[in-house]
């Protein structure tokens, strides 16, 4: 802690807080860049959803990715992860089942519950779209060195962790 010469260090703390408040240029720039990134991510999510299946809702793409990464999950777990209610989740899962992308199977840990899993068709379609997306990232970041890409991933992971804790 940097002191101000008065022995208690409080003045230095408030000066540090004043120079790192939300009106500072770095936070304004962060807000602007995140707004652009999120707008583009929403648009891309719709494109990726249609690449998986032309009738797939944009919001359902995140469910498929979650199942691809984590395996079978209960509908309540998926609803919590995505941040929607049970009714919305049931409707989305029903639509995904009708498209042949997910299936329900008994939960081995609790025979009364069901796990939602990707079907083989679902796995294959999600795999193709995710590979194409990574190829687009690689193309757009071709002039970055691998260390810069790794640093961006690390910083985004830290940002996501920080957002989850709030």
PDB file of C-alpha atoms in Angstrom:
ATOM      1  CA  UNK A   1       0.000   0.000   0.000  1.00  0.00           C
ATOM      2  CA  UNK A   2       1.330   3.405  -0.945  1.00  0.00           C
ATOM      3  CA  UNK A   3       1.125   5.994   1.770  1.00  0.00           C
ATOM      4  CA  UNK A   4       0.630   9.715   1.438  1.00  0.00           C
ATOM      5  CA  UNK A   5       3.163  10.671   4.043  1.00  0.00           C
ATOM      6  CA  UNK A   6       0.559  11.044   6.785  1.00  0.00           C
ATOM      7  CA  UNK A   7       1.258   7.592   8.159  1.00  0.00           C
ATOM      8  CA  UNK A   8      -2.176   6.015   7.713  1.00  0.00           C
ATOM      9  CA  UNK A   9      -2.113   5.244   3.971  1.00  0.00           C
ATOM     10  CA  UNK A  10      -5.785   6.187   3.518  1.00  0.00           C
ATOM     11  CA  UNK A  11      -5.159   9.162   1.292  1.00  0.00           C
ATOM     12  CA  UNK A  12      -3.109   7.012  -1.077  1.00  0.00           C
ATOM     13  CA  UNK A  13      -5.927   4.445  -1.232  1.00  0.00           C
ATOM     14  CA  UNK A  14      -8.579   7.016  -2.098  1.00  0.00           C
ATOM     15  CA  UNK A  15      -6.286   8.542  -4.724  1.00  0.00           C
ATOM     16  CA  UNK A  16      -5.825   5.087  -6.265  1.00  0.00           C
ATOM     17  CA  UNK A  17      -9.596   4.516  -6.232  1.00  0.00           C
ATOM     18  CA  UNK A  18     -10.192   7.916  -7.845  1.00  0.00           C
ATOM     19  CA  UNK A  19      -7.866   7.082 -10.724  1.00  0.00           C
ATOM     20  CA  UNK A  20      -9.453   3.680 -11.335  1.00  0.00           C
ATOM     21  CA  UNK A  21     -13.153   4.544 -11.199  1.00  0.00           C
ATOM     22  CA  UNK A  22     -15.747   3.673 -13.835  1.00  0.00           C
ATOM     23  CA  UNK A  23     -15.416   7.064 -15.588  1.00  0.00           C
ATOM     24  CA  UNK A  24     -11.749   6.520 -16.392  1.00  0.00           C
ATOM     25  CA  UNK A  25     -10.807   6.112 -20.072  1.00  0.00           C
ATOM     26  CA  UNK A  26      -9.790   2.451 -19.678  1.00  0.00           C
ATOM     27  CA  UNK A  27     -13.239   1.494 -18.368  1.00  0.00           C
ATOM     28  CA  UNK A  28     -14.976   3.528 -21.049  1.00  0.00           C
ATOM     29  CA  UNK A  29     -12.849   1.743 -23.676  1.00  0.00           C
ATOM     30  CA  UNK A  30     -13.584  -1.621 -22.044  1.00  0.00           C
ATOM     31  CA  UNK A  31     -17.323  -0.953 -22.096  1.00  0.00           C
ATOM     32  CA  UNK A  32     -17.206   0.085 -25.757  1.00  0.00           C
ATOM     33  CA  UNK A  33     -15.163  -2.931 -26.873  1.00  0.00           C
ATOM     34  CA  UNK A  34     -17.238  -5.411 -24.868  1.00  0.00           C
ATOM     35  CA  UNK A  35     -20.419  -3.941 -26.359  1.00  0.00           C
ATOM     36  CA  UNK A  36     -19.054  -4.501 -29.870  1.00  0.00           C
ATOM     37  CA  UNK A  37     -17.844  -8.002 -28.982  1.00  0.00           C
ATOM     38  CA  UNK A  38     -21.178  -9.018 -27.437  1.00  0.00           C
ATOM     39  CA  UNK A  39     -23.167  -7.616 -30.366  1.00  0.00           C
ATOM     40  CA  UNK A  40     -21.027  -9.601 -32.787  1.00  0.00           C
ATOM     41  CA  UNK A  41     -21.227 -12.708 -30.590  1.00  0.00           C
ATOM     42  CA  UNK A  42     -25.047 -12.554 -30.605  1.00  0.00           C
ATOM     43  CA  UNK A  43     -25.071 -12.240 -34.387  1.00  0.00           C
ATOM     44  CA  UNK A  44     -22.556 -15.090 -34.743  1.00  0.00           C
ATOM     45  CA  UNK A  45     -24.560 -17.296 -32.381  1.00  0.00           C
ATOM     46  CA  UNK A  46     -27.543 -16.997 -34.709  1.00  0.00           C
ATOM     47  CA  UNK A  47     -25.385 -17.916 -37.703  1.00  0.00           C
ATOM     48  CA  UNK A  48     -23.871 -20.890 -35.887  1.00  0.00           C
ATOM     49  CA  UNK A  49     -27.284 -22.086 -34.743  1.00  0.00           C
ATOM     50  CA  UNK A  50     -28.517 -22.037 -38.367  1.00  0.00           C
ATOM     51  CA  UNK A  51     -25.379 -23.904 -39.449  1.00  0.00           C
ATOM     52  CA  UNK A  52     -26.227 -26.671 -36.965  1.00  0.00           C
ATOM     53  CA  UNK A  53     -29.817 -26.774 -38.248  1.00  0.00           C
ATOM     54  CA  UNK A  54     -31.813 -24.194 -40.236  1.00  0.00           C
ATOM     55  CA  UNK A  55     -34.698 -24.391 -37.739  1.00  0.00           C
ATOM     56  CA  UNK A  56     -32.552 -24.031 -34.623  1.00  0.00           C
ATOM     57  CA  UNK A  57     -33.190 -21.020 -32.381  1.00  0.00           C
ATOM     58  CA  UNK A  58     -30.154 -18.875 -31.688  1.00  0.00           C
ATOM     59  CA  UNK A  59     -30.392 -19.392 -27.926  1.00  0.00           C
ATOM     60  CA  UNK A  60     -30.350 -23.186 -28.287  1.00  0.00           C
ATOM     61  CA  UNK A  61     -26.824 -23.181 -29.694  1.00  0.00           C
ATOM     62  CA  UNK A  62     -25.357 -22.519 -26.238  1.00  0.00           C
ATOM     63  CA  UNK A  63     -27.222 -25.577 -24.919  1.00  0.00           C
ATOM     64  CA  UNK A  64     -25.706 -27.779 -27.585  1.00  0.00           C
ATOM     65  CA  UNK A  65     -22.197 -26.483 -26.873  1.00  0.00           C
ATOM     66  CA  UNK A  66     -22.707 -27.063 -23.142  1.00  0.00           C
ATOM     67  CA  UNK A  67     -23.793 -30.655 -23.772  1.00  0.00           C
ATOM     68  CA  UNK A  68     -20.879 -31.156 -26.165  1.00  0.00           C
ATOM     69  CA  UNK A  69     -18.393 -29.939 -23.555  1.00  0.00           C
ATOM     70  CA  UNK A  70     -19.911 -31.435 -20.398  1.00  0.00           C
ATOM     71  CA  UNK A  71     -21.886 -34.473 -21.502  1.00  0.00           C
ATOM     72  CA  UNK A  72     -25.329 -35.364 -20.203  1.00  0.00           C
ATOM     73  CA  UNK A  73     -26.995 -32.848 -17.921  1.00  0.00           C
ATOM     74  CA  UNK A  74     -30.335 -32.510 -16.191  1.00  0.00           C
ATOM     75  CA  UNK A  75     -32.718 -29.938 -17.619  1.00  0.00           C
ATOM     76  CA  UNK A  76     -32.567 -27.978 -14.356  1.00  0.00           C
ATOM     77  CA  UNK A  77     -28.750 -27.778 -14.604  1.00  0.00           C
ATOM     78  CA  UNK A  78     -29.006 -26.539 -18.174  1.00  0.00           C
ATOM     79  CA  UNK A  79     -31.649 -23.963 -17.238  1.00  0.00           C
ATOM     80  CA  UNK A  80     -29.420 -22.657 -14.452  1.00  0.00           C
ATOM     81  CA  UNK A  81     -26.384 -22.482 -16.698  1.00  0.00           C
ATOM     82  CA  UNK A  82     -28.222 -20.655 -19.476  1.00  0.00           C
ATOM     83  CA  UNK A  83     -30.225 -18.527 -17.043  1.00  0.00           C
ATOM     84  CA  UNK A  84     -33.762 -19.393 -18.108  1.00  0.00           C
ATOM     85  CA  UNK A  85     -36.775 -20.851 -16.356  1.00  0.00           C
ATOM     86  CA  UNK A  86     -37.913 -24.464 -16.443  1.00  0.00           C
ATOM     87  CA  UNK A  87     -40.739 -23.752 -18.913  1.00  0.00           C
ATOM     88  CA  UNK A  88     -38.405 -22.067 -21.392  1.00  0.00           C
ATOM     89  CA  UNK A  89     -35.877 -24.878 -21.027  1.00  0.00           C
ATOM     90  CA  UNK A  90     -38.558 -27.533 -21.571  1.00  0.00           C
ATOM     91  CA  UNK A  91     -39.706 -25.788 -24.745  1.00  0.00           C
ATOM     92  CA  UNK A  92     -36.137 -25.503 -26.087  1.00  0.00           C
ATOM     93  CA  UNK A  93     -35.324 -29.127 -25.259  1.00  0.00           C
ATOM     94  CA  UNK A  94     -38.529 -30.347 -26.889  1.00  0.00           C
ATOM     95  CA  UNK A  95     -37.595 -28.460 -30.077  1.00  0.00           C
ATOM     96  CA  UNK A  96     -34.058 -29.922 -29.996  1.00  0.00           C
ATOM     97  CA  UNK A  97     -35.495 -33.416 -29.557  1.00  0.00           C
ATOM     98  CA  UNK A  98     -37.823 -32.905 -32.523  1.00  0.00           C
ATOM     99  CA  UNK A  99     -34.811 -31.875 -34.622  1.00  0.00           C
ATOM    100  CA  UNK A 100     -33.013 -35.071 -33.565  1.00  0.00           C
ATOM    101  CA  UNK A 101     -30.151 -33.209 -31.874  1.00  0.00           C
ATOM    102  CA  UNK A 102     -30.718 -34.279 -28.248  1.00  0.00           C
ATOM    103  CA  UNK A 103     -32.206 -37.248 -26.440  1.00  0.00           C
ATOM    104  CA  UNK A 104     -33.318 -37.945 -22.900  1.00  0.00           C
ATOM    105  CA  UNK A 105     -31.984 -40.928 -20.988  1.00  0.00           C
ATOM    106  CA  UNK A 106     -32.438 -42.060 -17.395  1.00  0.00           C
ATOM    107  CA  UNK A 107     -29.937 -40.566 -14.949  1.00  0.00           C
ATOM    108  CA  UNK A 108     -27.876 -43.499 -13.625  1.00  0.00           C
ATOM    109  CA  UNK A 109     -27.471 -41.649 -10.308  1.00  0.00           C
ATOM    110  CA  UNK A 110     -31.223 -41.141  -9.897  1.00  0.00           C
ATOM    111  CA  UNK A 111     -33.650 -43.286 -11.883  1.00  0.00           C
ATOM    112  CA  UNK A 112     -36.411 -40.714 -11.407  1.00  0.00           C
ATOM    113  CA  UNK A 113     -34.451 -38.014 -13.259  1.00  0.00           C
ATOM    114  CA  UNK A 114     -33.476 -37.660 -16.905  1.00  0.00           C
ATOM    115  CA  UNK A 115     -30.237 -36.570 -18.521  1.00  0.00           C
ATOM    116  CA  UNK A 116     -30.222 -34.608 -21.739  1.00  0.00           C
ATOM    117  CA  UNK A 117     -27.502 -35.788 -24.113  1.00  0.00           C
ATOM    118  CA  UNK A 118     -26.485 -34.986 -27.665  1.00  0.00           C
ATOM    119  CA  UNK A 119     -27.442 -37.577 -30.247  1.00  0.00           C
ATOM    120  CA  UNK A 120     -24.794 -38.765 -32.704  1.00  0.00           C
ATOM    121  CA  UNK A 121     -26.301 -36.360 -35.233  1.00  0.00           C
ATOM    122  CA  UNK A 122     -26.155 -33.568 -32.663  1.00  0.00           C
ATOM    123  CA  UNK A 123     -22.500 -34.320 -31.849  1.00  0.00           C
ATOM    124  CA  UNK A 124     -21.530 -34.348 -35.499  1.00  0.00           C
ATOM    125  CA  UNK A 125     -23.326 -31.106 -36.357  1.00  0.00           C
ATOM    126  CA  UNK A 126     -21.962 -29.246 -33.313  1.00  0.00           C
ATOM    127  CA  UNK A 127     -18.445 -30.566 -33.985  1.00  0.00           C
ATOM    128  CA  UNK A 128     -18.515 -29.300 -37.579  1.00  0.00           C
ATOM    129  CA  UNK A 129     -19.765 -25.843 -36.600  1.00  0.00           C
ATOM    130  CA  UNK A 130     -17.266 -25.473 -33.756  1.00  0.00           C
ATOM    131  CA  UNK A 131     -14.374 -26.530 -36.003  1.00  0.00           C
ATOM    132  CA  UNK A 132     -15.468 -23.999 -38.628  1.00  0.00           C
ATOM    133  CA  UNK A 133     -15.719 -21.292 -35.968  1.00  0.00           C
ATOM    134  CA  UNK A 134     -12.199 -22.038 -34.687  1.00  0.00           C
ATOM    135  CA  UNK A 135     -10.931 -21.938 -38.277  1.00  0.00           C
ATOM    136  CA  UNK A 136     -12.509 -18.479 -38.688  1.00  0.00           C
ATOM    137  CA  UNK A 137     -10.810 -17.318 -35.477  1.00  0.00           C
ATOM    138  CA  UNK A 138      -7.488 -18.698 -36.705  1.00  0.00           C
ATOM    139  CA  UNK A 139      -7.910 -16.890 -40.023  1.00  0.00           C
ATOM    140  CA  UNK A 140      -8.866 -13.575 -38.451  1.00  0.00           C
ATOM    141  CA  UNK A 141      -6.038 -13.770 -35.919  1.00  0.00           C
ATOM    142  CA  UNK A 142      -3.426 -15.134 -38.328  1.00  0.00           C
ATOM    143  CA  UNK A 143      -1.189 -12.110 -37.790  1.00  0.00           C
ATOM    144  CA  UNK A 144      -1.206 -12.593 -34.007  1.00  0.00           C
ATOM    145  CA  UNK A 145       1.483 -14.729 -32.452  1.00  0.00           C
ATOM    146  CA  UNK A 146       0.313 -17.756 -30.438  1.00  0.00           C
ATOM    147  CA  UNK A 147       1.341 -16.095 -27.174  1.00  0.00           C
ATOM    148  CA  UNK A 148      -1.005 -13.178 -27.871  1.00  0.00           C
ATOM    149  CA  UNK A 149      -3.890 -15.543 -28.593  1.00  0.00           C
ATOM    150  CA  UNK A 150      -3.154 -17.457 -25.380  1.00  0.00           C
ATOM    151  CA  UNK A 151      -2.999 -14.188 -23.424  1.00  0.00           C
ATOM    152  CA  UNK A 152      -6.348 -13.070 -24.846  1.00  0.00           C
ATOM    153  CA  UNK A 153      -7.886 -16.410 -23.855  1.00  0.00           C
ATOM    154  CA  UNK A 154      -6.393 -16.079 -20.363  1.00  0.00           C
ATOM    155  CA  UNK A 155      -7.709 -12.551 -19.911  1.00  0.00           C
ATOM    156  CA  UNK A 156     -11.180 -13.507 -21.151  1.00  0.00           C
ATOM    157  CA  UNK A 157     -11.203 -16.474 -18.754  1.00  0.00           C
ATOM    158  CA  UNK A 158     -10.324 -14.112 -15.886  1.00  0.00           C
ATOM    159  CA  UNK A 159     -13.040 -11.701 -16.985  1.00  0.00           C
ATOM    160  CA  UNK A 160     -15.612 -14.529 -17.099  1.00  0.00           C
ATOM    161  CA  UNK A 161     -14.563 -15.769 -13.675  1.00  0.00           C
ATOM    162  CA  UNK A 162     -14.857 -12.274 -12.268  1.00  0.00           C
ATOM    163  CA  UNK A 163     -18.327 -11.874 -13.765  1.00  0.00           C
ATOM    164  CA  UNK A 164     -19.475 -15.190 -12.244  1.00  0.00           C
ATOM    165  CA  UNK A 165     -18.414 -14.072  -8.766  1.00  0.00           C
ATOM    166  CA  UNK A 166     -20.570 -10.953  -8.810  1.00  0.00           C
TER     167      UNK A 166
END
